[in-house]
Coordinates of C-alpha atoms in Angstrom, one line a residue:
Chain A
M1 CA -2.5 -34.4 -31.7
K2 CA -4.2 -37.0 -29.4
K3 CA -5.4 -36.0 -26.0
P4 CA -1.5 -35.6 -24.1
T5 CA -1.2 -37.4 -20.7
C6 CA 0.7 -35.7 -17.9
D7 CA 4.0 -37.7 -19.0
D8 CA 3.1 -36.2 -22.8
V9 CA 3.2 -32.7 -20.8
A10 CA 5.8 -33.1 -18.5
D11 CA 7.9 -33.9 -21.9
L12 CA 6.7 -30.8 -23.7
I13 CA 6.6 -28.2 -20.9
D14 CA 9.6 -26.3 -21.0
L15 CA 9.3 -26.1 -24.5
Y16 CA 5.6 -24.8 -24.2
A17 CA 7.1 -22.6 -21.7
A18 CA 9.7 -21.3 -24.0
H19 CA 6.8 -20.8 -26.8
E20 CA 8.6 -23.2 -28.8
C21 CA 5.4 -26.0 -29.4
E22 CA 4.2 -26.7 -32.6
P23 CA 0.6 -24.9 -32.7
A24 CA -1.0 -28.6 -32.2
Q25 CA 0.8 -29.4 -29.5
E26 CA 0.9 -26.1 -27.9
K27 CA -3.4 -26.0 -28.3
A28 CA -3.5 -29.8 -26.8
V29 CA -1.1 -28.9 -23.8
R30 CA -3.1 -25.6 -23.0
A31 CA -6.0 -27.9 -22.7
H32 CA -4.6 -30.3 -20.6
L33 CA -3.1 -27.6 -18.2
A34 CA -6.6 -26.0 -18.0
A35 CA -7.5 -29.0 -16.2
C36 CA -4.4 -30.2 -14.3
A37 CA -3.1 -28.3 -11.2
D38 CA 0.1 -30.4 -11.1
C39 CA 1.2 -29.6 -14.8
R40 CA 0.8 -26.1 -14.0
R41 CA 2.7 -26.5 -10.9
A42 CA 5.3 -27.8 -13.7
L43 CA 4.8 -24.8 -16.0
D44 CA 5.4 -22.2 -12.8
E45 CA 8.6 -24.1 -12.2
S46 CA 9.6 -23.8 -15.9
R47 CA 8.6 -20.2 -16.8
Q48 CA 10.4 -19.4 -13.3
M49 CA 13.8 -21.5 -14.9
M50 CA 13.2 -19.5 -18.2
G51 CA 12.9 -16.3 -16.2
L52 CA 16.3 -16.8 -14.3
L53 CA 17.8 -18.0 -17.8
D54 CA 16.7 -14.6 -19.2
V55 CA 18.4 -12.9 -15.8
H56 CA 21.6 -14.8 -16.2
F57 CA 22.0 -14.2 -19.8
S58 CA 20.7 -10.5 -19.9
Q59 CA 22.4 -9.4 -16.8
E60 CA 25.5 -7.6 -18.6
A61 CA 22.9 -5.5 -21.1
A62 CA 20.6 -5.1 -17.8
L63 CA 23.2 -3.5 -15.4
S64 CA 24.4 -1.3 -18.6
R65 CA 20.8 0.2 -18.9
L66 CA 20.9 0.4 -15.3
G67 CA 24.5 2.4 -15.3
A68 CA 23.0 4.8 -18.0
R69 CA 20.1 5.5 -15.7
L70 CA 22.0 6.0 -12.8
K71 CA 24.0 8.4 -14.3
A72 CA 21.3 10.5 -15.9
E73 CA 19.9 10.7 -12.1
K74 CA 20.2 13.9 -10.1
R75 CA 23.3 13.3 -8.0
P76 CA 21.8 12.1 -4.7
G77 CA 22.5 14.6 -1.9
R78 CA 21.2 17.5 -3.7
K79 CA 18.3 19.4 -2.8
A80 CA 16.0 17.9 -5.7
A81 CA 14.1 20.7 -7.4
P82 CA 10.5 21.3 -6.2
R83 CA 8.2 18.8 -7.9
V84 CA 6.1 21.6 -10.3
L85 CA 3.8 18.6 -11.8
A86 CA 0.3 20.2 -11.3
I87 CA -1.7 17.5 -12.5
H88 CA -5.1 19.5 -11.8
R89 CA -3.6 22.0 -14.3
F90 CA -4.8 19.3 -16.5
A91 CA -8.0 20.8 -16.1
A92 CA -7.0 24.1 -17.8
V93 CA -6.9 23.5 -21.6
A94 CA -8.4 21.4 -24.2
A95 CA -6.0 18.7 -25.7
M96 CA -4.6 18.6 -28.7
L97 CA -2.8 16.4 -31.3
L98 CA -0.8 17.1 -34.0
V99 CA 0.1 14.0 -36.2
T100 CA 2.7 14.4 -39.1
F101 CA 1.4 13.9 -42.5
G102 CA -1.2 16.4 -41.8
L103 CA -3.6 14.2 -41.1
G104 CA -6.4 13.9 -38.7
V105 CA -6.5 13.6 -35.1
L106 CA -8.6 12.9 -32.3
L107 CA -8.0 13.4 -28.7
L108 CA -10.0 11.8 -25.9
P109 CA -9.2 13.2 -22.4
T110 CA -10.9 11.7 -19.7
G111 CA -12.5 12.8 -16.5
D112 CA -11.7 16.7 -15.9
L113 CA -8.2 16.4 -17.3
R114 CA -7.9 19.8 -19.6
E115 CA -4.1 20.7 -19.5
S116 CA -3.3 20.8 -22.9
I117 CA -0.7 17.8 -24.3
S118 CA -0.4 18.0 -28.3
L119 CA 1.6 14.7 -29.4
Q120 CA 3.1 14.6 -33.0
V121 CA 2.6 11.0 -34.2
A122 CA 4.6 9.8 -37.3
L123 CA 5.0 6.1 -38.1
A124 CA 8.9 4.9 -38.8
P125 CA 9.4 1.7 -39.5
R126 CA 13.2 0.9 -38.8
A127 CA 15.5 -1.8 -39.1
K128 CA 16.6 -2.4 -35.4
P129 CA 17.6 -6.6 -36.2
D130 CA 19.4 -6.2 -32.9
L131 CA 16.0 -6.0 -31.4
D132 CA 14.7 -8.9 -33.3
V133 CA 11.1 -10.6 -31.8
P134 CA 11.4 -14.1 -31.6
G135 CA 8.7 -15.3 -33.8
G136 CA 8.1 -12.1 -35.5
H137 CA 10.0 -12.7 -38.4
D138 CA 8.6 -13.6 -42.0
V139 CA 10.1 -16.6 -42.1
A140 CA 9.2 -17.2 -45.8
H141 CA 10.7 -14.3 -46.7
E142 CA 13.8 -14.8 -44.3
S143 CA 14.5 -18.3 -46.1
K144 CA 14.7 -16.5 -49.4
A145 CA 17.3 -13.9 -48.4
S146 CA 21.1 -14.5 -48.3
R147 CA 22.7 -14.0 -45.1
N148 CA 25.0 -11.5 -46.8
D149 CA 21.9 -9.7 -47.7
K150 CA 20.5 -9.6 -44.3
Q151 CA 24.0 -8.4 -42.9
A152 CA 24.0 -5.7 -45.7
A153 CA 20.3 -4.5 -44.7
K154 CA 21.3 -4.3 -41.0
D155 CA 23.9 -2.2 -42.0
K156 CA 21.3 0.1 -43.7
P157 CA 18.6 1.0 -41.2
L158 CA 15.7 2.1 -43.4
E159 CA 13.8 5.1 -42.7
L160 CA 10.1 6.1 -43.7
A161 CA 9.9 9.7 -44.2
K162 CA 7.3 11.7 -45.9
G163 CA 8.1 12.0 -49.6
K164 CA 10.8 9.4 -49.3
A165 CA 10.5 6.1 -51.8
I166 CA 11.4 2.8 -50.2
D167 CA 10.5 -0.5 -52.3
L168 CA 9.1 -2.2 -49.3
A169 CA 8.3 -5.2 -51.1
K170 CA 11.8 -5.7 -52.3
E171 CA 13.4 -4.8 -48.5
F172 CA 10.9 -7.4 -47.4
A173 CA 11.9 -10.2 -50.0
R174 CA 15.7 -8.9 -48.7
G175 CA 14.6 -9.7 -45.2
A176 CA 15.7 -5.8 -44.3
L177 CA 12.4 -4.3 -42.9
P178 CA 11.6 -5.6 -39.6
P179 CA 8.8 -7.5 -38.9
R180 CA 7.5 -4.7 -36.7
A181 CA 6.6 -0.7 -36.8
D182 CA 7.8 1.4 -34.5
V183 CA 6.4 4.8 -33.8
E184 CA 8.0 8.1 -33.4
L185 CA 5.9 10.2 -31.1
K186 CA 6.5 13.5 -29.8
V187 CA 4.9 15.4 -26.6
T188 CA 4.8 18.8 -26.6
N189 CA 3.7 20.7 -23.1
P190 CA 2.5 24.0 -24.4
G191 CA 1.1 24.7 -20.9
R192 CA 2.9 27.1 -18.4
T193 CA 3.7 24.4 -15.8
A194 CA 5.7 21.4 -16.0
I195 CA 4.5 18.1 -16.3
E196 CA 5.5 14.8 -15.3
L197 CA 4.2 11.6 -17.5
D198 CA 4.8 7.8 -16.3
L199 CA 4.9 5.7 -19.4
G200 CA 5.5 2.5 -17.8
A201 CA 4.8 -0.5 -19.7
P202 CA 1.9 -1.8 -17.9
E203 CA 0.2 1.7 -18.2
F204 CA 1.2 1.8 -21.9
R205 CA -1.3 1.0 -24.8
C206 CA -1.2 1.3 -28.7
E207 CA -3.3 0.1 -30.7
L208 CA -2.7 0.1 -34.4
D209 CA -5.4 -0.7 -36.7
L210 CA -4.8 -1.1 -39.8
R211 CA -7.4 -1.7 -41.7
D212 CA -6.3 -3.7 -44.7
P213 CA -5.7 -7.0 -43.0
A214 CA -5.0 -8.5 -46.6
K215 CA -1.5 -6.5 -46.6
V216 CA -0.9 -6.8 -42.9
V217 CA 0.7 -9.6 -40.7
S218 CA 0.0 -10.0 -37.3
R219 CA 1.3 -12.1 -34.6
E220 CA 0.3 -13.0 -31.1
V221 CA 2.5 -11.8 -28.4
K222 CA 4.0 -15.0 -27.2
N223 CA 6.3 -13.3 -24.6
P224 CA 5.2 -9.9 -23.3
A225 CA 8.8 -9.3 -22.8
Y226 CA 9.1 -7.9 -25.9
V227 CA 7.0 -5.2 -25.6
P228 CA 9.6 -2.8 -24.4
F229 CA 9.0 0.3 -23.2
H230 CA 11.8 1.3 -21.4
R231 CA 11.0 5.3 -20.4
S232 CA 9.3 5.2 -17.4
K233 CA 9.2 8.6 -16.4
L234 CA 9.0 12.0 -18.5
K235 CA 9.5 15.2 -17.3
I236 CA 8.3 18.0 -19.5
A237 CA 8.8 21.5 -19.2
P238 CA 6.5 24.4 -20.3
G239 CA 7.1 24.8 -24.0
E240 CA 9.2 21.7 -24.2
T241 CA 8.6 18.9 -26.7
K242 CA 10.0 15.3 -25.9
P243 CA 10.7 12.5 -28.4
L244 CA 9.6 9.2 -27.7
R245 CA 10.1 6.0 -29.6
L246 CA 7.4 3.2 -29.2
E247 CA 8.6 0.1 -30.4
R248 CA 7.3 -2.8 -32.0
L249 CA 4.2 -1.4 -32.0
A250 CA 1.3 -3.8 -30.8
S251 CA -2.2 -3.9 -31.1
Q252 CA -4.5 -5.1 -27.8
V253 CA -7.7 -6.4 -28.9
G254 CA -9.5 -7.3 -26.0
E255 CA -7.3 -9.0 -23.8
R256 CA -4.8 -10.3 -26.7
V257 CA -1.9 -8.3 -28.2
T258 CA -1.3 -9.1 -31.4
Y259 CA 1.7 -7.5 -33.2
L260 CA 0.8 -5.9 -36.7
Y261 CA 3.4 -5.2 -39.2
V262 CA 3.1 -3.6 -42.9
K263 CA 3.9 -6.3 -45.3
E264 CA 3.0 -4.9 -48.4
E265 CA 3.0 -1.2 -50.0
G266 CA 0.0 0.6 -49.9
E267 CA -2.1 2.9 -47.6
Y268 CA -3.6 2.1 -44.4
E269 CA -5.6 3.3 -41.9
L270 CA -3.8 3.7 -38.7
R271 CA -4.6 4.3 -35.4
V272 CA -2.7 5.1 -32.5
R273 CA -3.9 5.2 -28.7
L274 CA -1.6 6.1 -26.2
V275 CA -2.5 5.9 -22.2
V276 CA -0.3 8.7 -20.4
T277 CA -0.4 8.3 -16.5
A278 CA 0.5 11.5 -14.6
W279 CA 1.7 11.9 -11.6
R280 CA 1.3 14.2 -8.5
D281 CA 2.8 13.3 -4.9
G282 CA 1.5 9.7 -5.3
S283 CA -1.8 10.0 -7.1
R284 CA -2.4 9.5 -10.6
Q285 CA -4.4 10.6 -13.3
T286 CA -4.8 9.4 -17.0
L287 CA -5.2 10.9 -20.2
R288 CA -6.4 9.0 -23.2
L289 CA -5.0 10.0 -26.4
T290 CA -6.0 8.6 -29.5
A291 CA -4.3 10.0 -32.7
G292 CA -5.9 8.7 -35.9
P293 CA -7.5 7.1 -38.0
M294 CA -4.9 9.0 -40.5
K295 CA -3.8 7.8 -44.0
L296 CA -0.5 6.4 -43.8
P297 CA 0.8 6.8 -47.6
L298 CA 3.6 4.0 -47.6
P299 CA 5.1 4.6 -51.3
Chain B
M1 CA 32.8 -7.9 -1.1
D2 CA 33.1 -7.7 2.6
S3 CA 31.0 -6.0 4.5
Q4 CA 33.5 -3.0 5.4
Q5 CA 33.5 -2.7 1.5
Q6 CA 30.1 -2.9 1.3
R7 CA 29.8 0.1 3.8
D8 CA 32.3 1.8 1.9
L9 CA 30.2 1.7 -1.4
V10 CA 27.0 2.7 0.3
A11 CA 28.6 5.5 2.1
R12 CA 30.2 6.9 -1.4
A13 CA 26.8 6.1 -3.2
G14 CA 25.0 8.0 -0.5
R15 CA 27.5 10.9 -1.7
G16 CA 26.3 10.5 -5.2
D17 CA 29.1 8.3 -6.5
A18 CA 27.1 6.3 -9.3
E19 CA 30.0 4.0 -10.2
A20 CA 30.0 3.0 -6.2
F21 CA 26.2 2.4 -6.7
S22 CA 26.8 0.6 -9.6
A23 CA 29.0 -2.1 -8.0
L24 CA 26.4 -3.0 -5.6
A25 CA 24.0 -3.2 -8.3
A26 CA 26.2 -6.1 -9.5
R27 CA 26.8 -7.4 -6.9
Y28 CA 22.7 -7.6 -6.2
Y29 CA 21.3 -7.9 -9.4
R30 CA 20.9 -11.6 -10.0
P31 CA 19.5 -12.3 -6.6
V32 CA 17.2 -9.2 -6.5
A33 CA 15.9 -10.4 -9.9
A34 CA 15.5 -13.9 -8.9
F35 CA 13.4 -12.9 -6.0
L36 CA 11.4 -10.3 -8.1
L37 CA 10.7 -13.2 -10.3
R38 CA 9.9 -15.5 -7.5
R39 CA 7.3 -13.0 -6.3
V40 CA 5.6 -11.5 -9.6
S41 CA 6.0 -14.7 -12.0
R42 CA 6.3 -12.9 -14.8
P43 CA 9.7 -12.8 -16.4
D44 CA 9.1 -9.8 -18.6
V45 CA 8.4 -7.3 -16.0
V46 CA 11.5 -8.2 -13.6
E47 CA 14.0 -6.0 -15.4
D48 CA 11.7 -2.9 -15.0
L49 CA 10.9 -3.9 -11.5
V50 CA 14.8 -4.7 -10.6
Q51 CA 15.7 -1.1 -12.3
E52 CA 13.2 0.7 -10.2
T53 CA 14.3 -1.0 -7.2
F54 CA 17.9 0.2 -7.5
L55 CA 16.9 3.4 -8.6
E56 CA 14.8 3.9 -5.8
A57 CA 17.7 2.7 -3.4
Y58 CA 20.1 5.2 -5.2
R59 CA 17.6 8.0 -4.4
S60 CA 16.8 7.1 -1.1
L61 CA 20.7 7.0 -0.4
G62 CA 21.3 10.2 -1.8
D63 CA 18.1 11.7 0.4
G64 CA 20.2 10.6 3.4
A65 CA 19.1 7.2 4.0
R66 CA 22.0 5.0 5.7
P67 CA 20.8 1.2 6.2
E68 CA 22.3 -0.6 8.8
N69 CA 22.1 -3.7 6.8
F70 CA 22.5 -2.6 3.0
S71 CA 20.6 -6.1 1.6
S72 CA 17.9 -6.4 3.6
W73 CA 17.2 -2.7 3.1
L74 CA 17.6 -3.5 -0.6
F75 CA 15.4 -6.6 -0.3
G76 CA 12.5 -4.3 1.7
I77 CA 12.7 -2.0 -1.5
A78 CA 12.3 -4.7 -4.1
S79 CA 9.7 -6.3 -1.9
N80 CA 7.5 -3.2 -1.7
R81 CA 8.1 -3.1 -5.7
A82 CA 6.9 -6.2 -6.2
G83 CA 3.7 -5.7 -3.9
K84 CA 2.9 -2.3 -5.8
W85 CA 2.8 -4.2 -9.0
L86 CA 1.0 -6.9 -7.8
R87 CA -1.5 -4.5 -6.5
R88 CA -1.9 -2.2 -9.7
K89 CA -4.4 -2.3 -12.0
K90 CA -3.1 -3.5 -15.3
P91 CA -3.7 -4.5 -18.5
V92 CA -3.5 -8.2 -19.4
L93 CA -0.5 -8.6 -21.9
F94 CA -0.7 -12.2 -22.8
D95 CA -2.6 -14.7 -24.4
P96 CA -6.0 -15.1 -22.8
D97 CA -6.2 -18.7 -23.6
A98 CA -3.1 -19.6 -21.7
P99 CA -3.8 -21.3 -18.0
P100 CA -3.6 -19.0 -15.5
T101 CA -0.7 -18.3 -13.6
T102 CA -0.7 -17.0 -10.2
P103 CA 1.6 -15.2 -8.7
S104 CA 3.0 -15.7 -5.3
T105 CA 1.5 -13.8 -2.6
P106 CA 4.0 -11.5 -0.7
S107 CA 4.5 -12.6 2.5
D108 CA 6.4 -11.1 5.8
L109 CA 10.0 -10.2 4.2
D110 CA 13.0 -12.1 5.7
A111 CA 15.6 -10.4 3.6
R112 CA 18.4 -12.7 5.0
A113 CA 16.5 -15.9 4.0
E114 CA 15.5 -14.5 0.7
L115 CA 19.0 -13.7 -0.3
E116 CA 19.9 -17.2 0.9
E117 CA 16.9 -18.8 -1.2
Q118 CA 18.0 -16.5 -4.0
Q119 CA 21.4 -17.3 -4.3
H120 CA 21.2 -21.1 -3.7
R121 CA 18.7 -20.9 -6.7
L122 CA 21.2 -18.8 -8.9
A123 CA 24.1 -20.8 -7.7
A124 CA 22.7 -24.1 -8.8
L125 CA 21.8 -22.4 -11.9
D126 CA 25.4 -21.2 -12.9
A127 CA 26.2 -25.3 -12.0
G128 CA 23.9 -26.4 -13.9
L129 CA 25.2 -23.7 -16.5
A130 CA 28.7 -24.7 -15.9
A131 CA 28.2 -28.5 -16.5
L132 CA 26.8 -28.1 -19.9
P133 CA 28.8 -28.6 -22.9
D134 CA 29.9 -25.7 -24.8
D135 CA 27.3 -25.9 -27.6
L136 CA 24.2 -26.2 -25.5
R137 CA 25.6 -23.4 -23.2
E138 CA 25.4 -21.3 -26.5
L139 CA 22.5 -22.9 -27.4
L140 CA 20.8 -20.8 -24.7
R141 CA 22.8 -18.0 -24.8
M142 CA 21.3 -17.7 -28.3
K143 CA 17.8 -18.3 -26.7
H144 CA 17.7 -16.4 -23.8
H145 CA 20.1 -13.6 -24.9
R146 CA 19.6 -12.9 -28.4
G147 CA 16.1 -13.9 -28.2
L148 CA 16.1 -16.1 -31.5
T149 CA 13.4 -18.5 -32.3
C150 CA 14.1 -22.5 -32.8
E151 CA 13.7 -21.9 -36.2
Q152 CA 16.0 -19.0 -36.5
I153 CA 18.6 -20.6 -34.3
A154 CA 18.3 -24.1 -36.7
A155 CA 19.1 -21.5 -39.8
E156 CA 22.0 -19.9 -38.4
L157 CA 23.4 -23.5 -37.2
A158 CA 22.0 -24.8 -40.5
R159 CA 20.7 -27.6 -38.6
P160 CA 17.2 -28.8 -38.4
V161 CA 14.8 -27.5 -36.3
G162 CA 13.3 -30.6 -34.7
T163 CA 17.6 -31.4 -33.4
I164 CA 17.2 -27.8 -32.1
K165 CA 14.1 -28.1 -30.0
S166 CA 15.3 -31.7 -28.9
L167 CA 18.4 -30.4 -27.5
L168 CA 16.9 -27.2 -25.7
S169 CA 14.1 -29.4 -24.1
R170 CA 16.8 -31.9 -23.1
T171 CA 19.1 -29.1 -22.0
Y172 CA 16.1 -27.5 -19.9
K173 CA 15.2 -30.3 -18.2
L174 CA 18.7 -30.8 -16.9
L175 CA 18.8 -27.2 -15.7
R176 CA 15.3 -27.8 -14.3
E177 CA 16.3 -31.0 -12.3
R178 CA 19.3 -29.0 -11.1
L179 CA 17.0 -26.0 -9.9
A180 CA 14.2 -28.4 -8.5
P181 CA 15.6 -28.8 -5.1
A182 CA 16.1 -24.8 -4.4
G183 CA 12.2 -24.3 -5.9
S184 CA 10.7 -26.6 -3.6
D185 CA 9.1 -25.6 -0.4
P186 CA 11.5 -24.9 2.2
S187 CA 9.4 -25.9 4.8

């Protein structure tokens, strides 16, 4: 595409904001925007509009999520239980990760945080077609799949478990396997005090390092809205284990976020890094937990 | 919802009535979301911030807060949330090649003016959406509610991708023109 003028960019700006430009157009618009403040303002307006449309169309679902969180809240007016979070207790014990599949694990605590937190990590690709990632589908496969097959696949979630054989190539051909990998985590608190973890999305980082790029499809994140991680706070009592599911595993390399998902069957090296921020009375400390590398024996 | 009804709902929410608070949330969800969107310029984090705003409000009511003016108080919480989010160190989750977007700097909060402005923007959006033909509204629903790409929409509607993009582009342009007066600097 030749160098676009401001008029050209004005015609494309909404599609650009909606991540719907062709790659060549996108590149040209991006280059223009880098040098044109007026068009950047137009882009900001367009993004505001996209945001308002998201709010408009997702309001019902968002209110329903809020309602669920309100119900899960302690009833206001009751005296809250004393906060037993004791971050300094993190300084007590070396941390440990337990990873399913019996694979090697590495934990990298930062600072003097030494309270024991253990994680069990299991890769669990799941079919959740109702949470499709825009741009995340393997279009080539999808075009081959009949809608009936896809509907049937929607009704039958896939679960990958140790020892369970799934023909991934076949599932991909049916368009059944979601174009992403979710990760199941279990956070166990083997200490003697309760802990509170803040797992909000901005603090959360998960890396998937698949060593065989030929068998992996990656896509850049076009819209970070699709890096959801809803649970923001988690209280874990001593000895308690809480499950977490991190949807749409993303890899962050430098400042670039990429979705990676397994395209073909095989063995992969998987590395998961989770940044857990723990809060106490307004101050926070961070543990960086790394699980892996581990062999992921896909059938 | 008149002011007496609102006071009743606030009082009930203070006694732990989640349904009463949900009614307040339904009333103020969109204005608060639009306000936060304006502040942080990141559609992807708005829902989280809105949810945190309402949860904090619910907790505060439970702890005995009795705001004289619920909307001003709520926008104050939202403003604090936005400020906190803008100040916090966060990993960059977008394409580093993309041009920078500068989040608006929070200024002193004038909650009433904010509420009016957001209601104005939302009313303009609603009017714009209402004026659209059904098929274009459905197109937006597929894009913004179901999160489909143009390719996916085209496959579902059995229409060329180029046609879908062209329709979407025109629709956005129409809506943006509707929103433009509200989006301009009020001064």
